[in-house]
Amino acid sequence: MLRVENITHSFKNGNEWTPVLHNINFEVKQGEMVALLGSSGSGKSTLLNLMAGLMKPTEGEIHIADHNIVKMNENKLSIFRRKHIGFIFQAYELITSLTVRENVELPLVFQSVSPSIRKQKSLALLEKVGIPDKADLFPSQLSGGQQQRVSIARSLITEPSVIFADEPTGNLDSKTEEEIISILLQLNKTMDTTFIVVTHETDVAEQMQRIFTLRDGYLVPEKGDSAEMVTQGVTNIEN
Ligand SMILES: Nc1ncnc2c1ncn2[C@@H]1O[C@H](COP(=O)(O)OP(=O)(O)O)[C@@H](O)[C@H]1O
Ligand SMILES: [Mg+2]
């Protein structure tokens, strides 16, 4: 459902081009849960933003649900993104003037879905992420972990084929991190949504089905599931 082909990316500063990603290739199946692991500066966010269609690569193709998003014009891409792609940010990015429920419903407002259906869907998702009682509060009245649950519910409300999460637990303490990761694992199991989760923490990555490691902009694919990797004592995932 997601295919990254020969992706190379450079950023331009003045007259100089800084290469950030080198010839990245991989494929992800519908319903898979993938960690994108690597130390700070290895190119994780750049790759995620390219896959989410937030910017265009210098070279290469990205196919999502049989569409090459690199070739799409801005207009088509923004419609495609709304329908097929969800995004979870490290800093939640909720709208402070809207209630929890209004934040979760917002993507459906852009799709002109009726208020009653929006309400029904948002309340069901708030239940799924474990905060059904917070619907009428504002983001500032919630803890960081609760705000991230809201942002997870928002990312799911359009029933996207794939959700991209950039260090979703990067601002959270380790106990809250565990809760958020287990919610993502549970949602992946029950909803058949594909998740690509960026992290710099090996123990977070090891809970996912597959791990792709980025090192200085190069991809080191890690095959097999986490249980296998632990029993085989694989230790070559560097941070
Ligand atoms: N907009 C940009 N302009 C120039 N360089 C950038 C830009 N965004 C990221 N970079 C550089 O690209 C490299 C990879 O960054 P990033 O993808 O954010 O890594 P990560 O998310 O793994 O920390 C870093 O060296 C960073 O400084
Ligand atoms: Mg990053």
Coordinates of C-alpha atoms and ligand atoms in Angstrom, one line a residue:
M1 CA 0.0 0.0 0.0
L2 CA 3.1 2.3 0.4
R3 CA 6.0 2.0 -1.9
V4 CA 9.1 4.2 -1.7
E5 CA 11.3 4.0 -4.8
N6 CA 14.8 5.5 -5.2
I7 CA 14.1 8.4 -2.9
T8 CA 16.9 10.9 -2.7
H9 CA 16.5 14.3 -1.1
S10 CA 18.8 17.4 -0.7
F11 CA 18.1 20.7 0.9
K12 CA 19.3 23.9 -0.7
N13 CA 21.0 26.5 1.4
G14 CA 22.1 29.4 -0.8
N15 CA 24.0 27.9 -3.6
E16 CA 24.9 24.7 -1.7
W17 CA 22.9 21.5 -1.7
T18 CA 23.0 19.3 1.4
P19 CA 22.1 15.7 0.7
V20 CA 19.9 14.3 3.4
L21 CA 18.4 11.0 2.0
H22 CA 20.2 8.6 -0.3
N23 CA 18.4 6.2 -2.6
I24 CA 15.8 4.9 -0.2
N25 CA 13.7 1.9 -1.2
F26 CA 11.0 0.0 0.7
E27 CA 7.5 -1.3 0.6
V28 CA 4.9 -1.5 3.4
K29 CA 1.8 -3.6 3.3
Q30 CA -1.7 -2.6 4.3
G31 CA -2.1 -2.9 8.1
E32 CA 1.6 -3.1 8.9
M33 CA 3.1 -1.2 11.8
V34 CA 6.5 0.1 11.0
A35 CA 9.1 2.0 13.1
L36 CA 11.4 4.4 11.4
L37 CA 14.4 4.4 13.7
G38 CA 17.5 6.6 13.7
S39 CA 19.4 9.2 15.7
S40 CA 18.7 12.9 15.5
G41 CA 19.5 14.3 12.1
S42 CA 19.5 10.9 10.3
G43 CA 16.6 12.1 8.0
K44 CA 13.5 10.5 9.7
S45 CA 11.3 13.6 9.6
T46 CA 12.4 14.4 6.1
L47 CA 11.4 11.0 4.9
L48 CA 8.1 11.1 6.8
N49 CA 7.2 14.5 5.4
L50 CA 8.0 13.2 1.9
M51 CA 5.8 10.2 2.3
A52 CA 3.0 12.3 3.7
G53 CA 3.2 14.5 0.7
L54 CA 4.1 17.6 2.7
M55 CA 7.1 18.2 0.3
K56 CA 8.5 16.8 -2.9
P57 CA 11.6 14.7 -3.1
T58 CA 14.6 15.7 -5.2
E59 CA 14.4 12.3 -7.0
G60 CA 12.3 9.2 -6.8
E61 CA 8.7 8.1 -6.5
I62 CA 6.3 7.5 -3.6
H63 CA 3.2 5.3 -4.2
I64 CA 0.3 5.2 -1.7
A65 CA -2.7 3.1 -2.5
D66 CA -1.5 2.8 -6.1
H67 CA -1.1 6.6 -6.6
N68 CA 2.2 8.2 -7.3
I69 CA 2.0 11.2 -4.9
V70 CA 5.2 12.8 -6.3
K71 CA 3.5 13.4 -9.6
M72 CA 0.3 14.9 -8.2
N73 CA -0.2 18.7 -8.4
E74 CA -0.9 20.6 -5.1
N75 CA -4.6 20.6 -5.6
K76 CA -5.0 16.9 -6.2
L77 CA -2.5 16.1 -3.5
S78 CA -4.3 18.0 -0.8
I79 CA -7.5 16.2 -1.7
F80 CA -5.6 12.9 -1.6
R81 CA -4.0 13.7 1.7
R82 CA -7.3 14.5 3.4
K83 CA -8.7 11.2 2.2
H84 CA -5.8 8.8 2.6
I85 CA -3.3 10.2 5.1
G86 CA -3.3 10.9 8.8
F87 CA -0.6 12.6 10.7
I88 CA 0.4 12.7 14.4
F89 CA 2.9 15.3 15.5
Q90 CA 5.3 15.3 18.5
A91 CA 3.7 18.5 19.8
Y92 CA 0.1 17.4 19.2
E93 CA -0.8 20.6 17.2
L94 CA -4.3 20.9 18.6
I95 CA -6.3 24.1 18.1
T96 CA -6.5 25.7 21.5
S97 CA -9.8 27.6 20.9
L98 CA -11.7 24.4 20.0
T99 CA -12.9 21.7 22.4
V100 CA -11.5 18.2 22.3
R101 CA -14.4 17.0 20.3
E102 CA -14.2 19.9 17.8
N103 CA -10.5 19.2 17.3
V104 CA -11.2 15.5 16.5
E105 CA -14.1 16.5 14.1
L106 CA -12.2 19.1 12.3
P107 CA -11.0 17.0 9.3
L108 CA -14.6 16.0 8.7
V109 CA -15.7 19.6 8.7
F110 CA -13.4 20.1 5.7
Q111 CA -15.2 17.1 4.1
S112 CA -18.7 18.6 4.7
V113 CA -19.8 15.7 6.9
S114 CA -23.0 16.4 8.8
P115 CA -22.7 17.4 12.5
S116 CA -24.5 14.4 13.8
I117 CA -22.2 11.9 12.0
R118 CA -19.2 13.9 13.1
K119 CA -20.3 13.8 16.7
Q120 CA -21.0 10.1 16.6
K121 CA -17.6 9.3 15.0
S122 CA -15.6 11.6 17.3
L123 CA -17.2 10.2 20.5
A124 CA -16.5 6.7 19.3
L125 CA -12.8 7.5 18.7
L126 CA -12.4 9.3 22.0
E127 CA -13.8 6.2 23.6
K128 CA -11.2 4.1 21.7
V129 CA -8.3 6.3 22.9
G130 CA -9.6 6.1 26.4
I131 CA -10.8 9.7 27.1
P132 CA -14.6 9.6 26.4
D133 CA -15.1 12.0 29.4
K134 CA -12.9 14.8 28.0
A135 CA -14.9 15.6 24.9
D136 CA -16.1 19.0 26.0
L137 CA -12.8 20.2 27.6
F138 CA -10.2 22.4 25.9
P139 CA -6.7 21.1 25.1
S140 CA -5.2 23.3 27.8
Q141 CA -7.2 21.4 30.4
L142 CA -5.5 18.1 29.4
S143 CA -2.2 16.5 30.2
G144 CA 0.3 16.0 27.4
G145 CA -0.6 12.3 27.1
Q146 CA -4.3 13.1 26.9
Q147 CA -3.6 15.8 24.3
Q148 CA -1.7 13.2 22.2
R149 CA -4.7 10.8 22.5
V150 CA -6.9 13.6 21.1
S151 CA -4.5 14.0 18.2
I152 CA -4.5 10.3 17.6
A153 CA -8.3 10.3 17.4
R154 CA -8.2 13.3 15.0
S155 CA -5.8 11.4 12.7
L156 CA -8.1 8.5 12.5
I157 CA -11.4 10.2 12.0
T158 CA -11.2 10.2 8.2
E159 CA -10.4 6.5 8.2
P160 CA -7.1 7.0 6.4
S161 CA -5.1 4.1 4.8
V162 CA -1.9 5.2 6.5
I163 CA -1.0 7.2 9.5
F164 CA 2.4 8.9 9.9
A165 CA 3.6 9.8 13.4
D166 CA 6.7 11.9 14.0
E167 CA 8.1 11.1 17.4
P168 CA 4.6 10.9 18.9
T169 CA 6.0 10.2 22.4
G170 CA 8.9 12.6 22.2
N171 CA 7.4 15.1 24.7
L172 CA 6.1 12.5 27.1
D173 CA 7.5 10.8 30.2
S174 CA 8.2 7.1 29.9
K175 CA 5.1 5.8 31.6
T176 CA 2.8 8.0 29.3
E177 CA 5.0 6.9 26.4
E178 CA 4.1 3.3 27.1
E179 CA 0.4 4.1 27.2
I180 CA 0.5 6.0 23.9
I181 CA 2.5 3.3 22.1
S182 CA 0.1 0.6 23.4
I183 CA -2.9 2.6 22.1
L184 CA -1.2 2.8 18.7
L185 CA -0.5 -0.9 18.7
Q186 CA -4.1 -1.7 19.7
L187 CA -5.6 0.6 17.0
N188 CA -3.3 -1.0 14.4
K189 CA -4.6 -4.4 15.5
T190 CA -8.3 -3.5 15.5
M191 CA -8.6 -1.1 12.6
D192 CA -6.2 -2.5 9.9
T193 CA -4.7 1.0 9.6
T194 CA -1.0 1.2 8.4
F195 CA 1.2 3.1 10.9
I196 CA 4.7 4.5 10.2
V197 CA 6.1 5.7 13.5
V198 CA 9.3 7.7 13.8
T199 CA 11.3 7.2 16.9
H200 CA 14.9 7.5 18.1
E201 CA 14.3 5.0 20.9
T202 CA 15.1 1.3 20.2
D203 CA 12.8 0.0 22.8
V204 CA 9.8 1.8 21.2
A205 CA 10.8 0.6 17.7
E206 CA 11.1 -3.0 19.0
Q207 CA 7.4 -3.1 19.8
M208 CA 6.5 -2.7 16.1
Q209 CA 6.2 -5.4 13.4
R210 CA 9.1 -4.0 11.3
I211 CA 11.9 -1.7 11.9
F212 CA 13.6 0.5 9.2
T213 CA 16.8 2.1 10.5
L214 CA 18.1 5.3 9.0
R215 CA 21.8 6.1 9.4
D216 CA 23.1 9.4 8.0
G217 CA 20.3 9.3 5.3
Y218 CA 20.9 5.7 4.3
L219 CA 18.4 3.0 5.0
V220 CA 19.4 -0.2 6.9
P221 CA 16.3 -2.4 6.7
E222 CA 15.8 -4.8 9.6
K223 CA 13.8 -7.9 8.7
G224 CA 11.7 -10.0 11.1
D225 CA 9.5 -9.1 14.1
S226 CA 10.7 -7.8 17.4
A227 CA 10.3 -11.0 19.4
E228 CA 12.6 -12.8 16.9
M229 CA 15.1 -10.0 17.1
V230 CA 15.2 -10.0 20.8
T231 CA 15.7 -13.8 21.1
Q232 CA 18.4 -13.7 18.4
G233 CA 20.1 -10.9 20.3
V234 CA 20.3 -8.5 17.4
T235 CA 22.3 -5.6 18.6
N236 CA 23.1 -3.8 15.4
I237 CA 20.4 -1.1 15.7
E238 CA 22.5 1.9 16.5
N239 CA 21.2 5.1 17.8
Ligands
LIG1 N1 14.4 22.6 5.7 C1 15.6 22.2 5.8 N2 16.7 22.9 5.3 C2 17.9 22.5 5.3 N3 18.3 21.4 6.0 C3 17.4 20.6 6.6 C4 16.0 21.0 6.6 N4 15.3 20.1 7.3 C5 16.2 19.2 7.7 N5 17.4 19.5 7.3 C6 18.6 18.7 7.6 O1 18.4 17.4 7.2 C7 19.0 16.5 8.1 C8 17.9 15.5 8.5 O2 16.9 16.2 9.3 P1 15.6 15.5 9.8 O3 14.9 14.8 8.7 O4 14.9 16.5 10.6 O5 16.2 14.4 10.8 P2 15.6 13.6 12.1 O6 14.1 13.8 12.0 O7 16.1 12.2 11.9 O8 16.2 14.2 13.3 C9 19.6 17.3 9.2 O9 21.0 17.4 9.0 C10 18.9 18.6 9.1 O10 19.7 19.6 9.6
MG2 MG 12.7 14.6 13.3

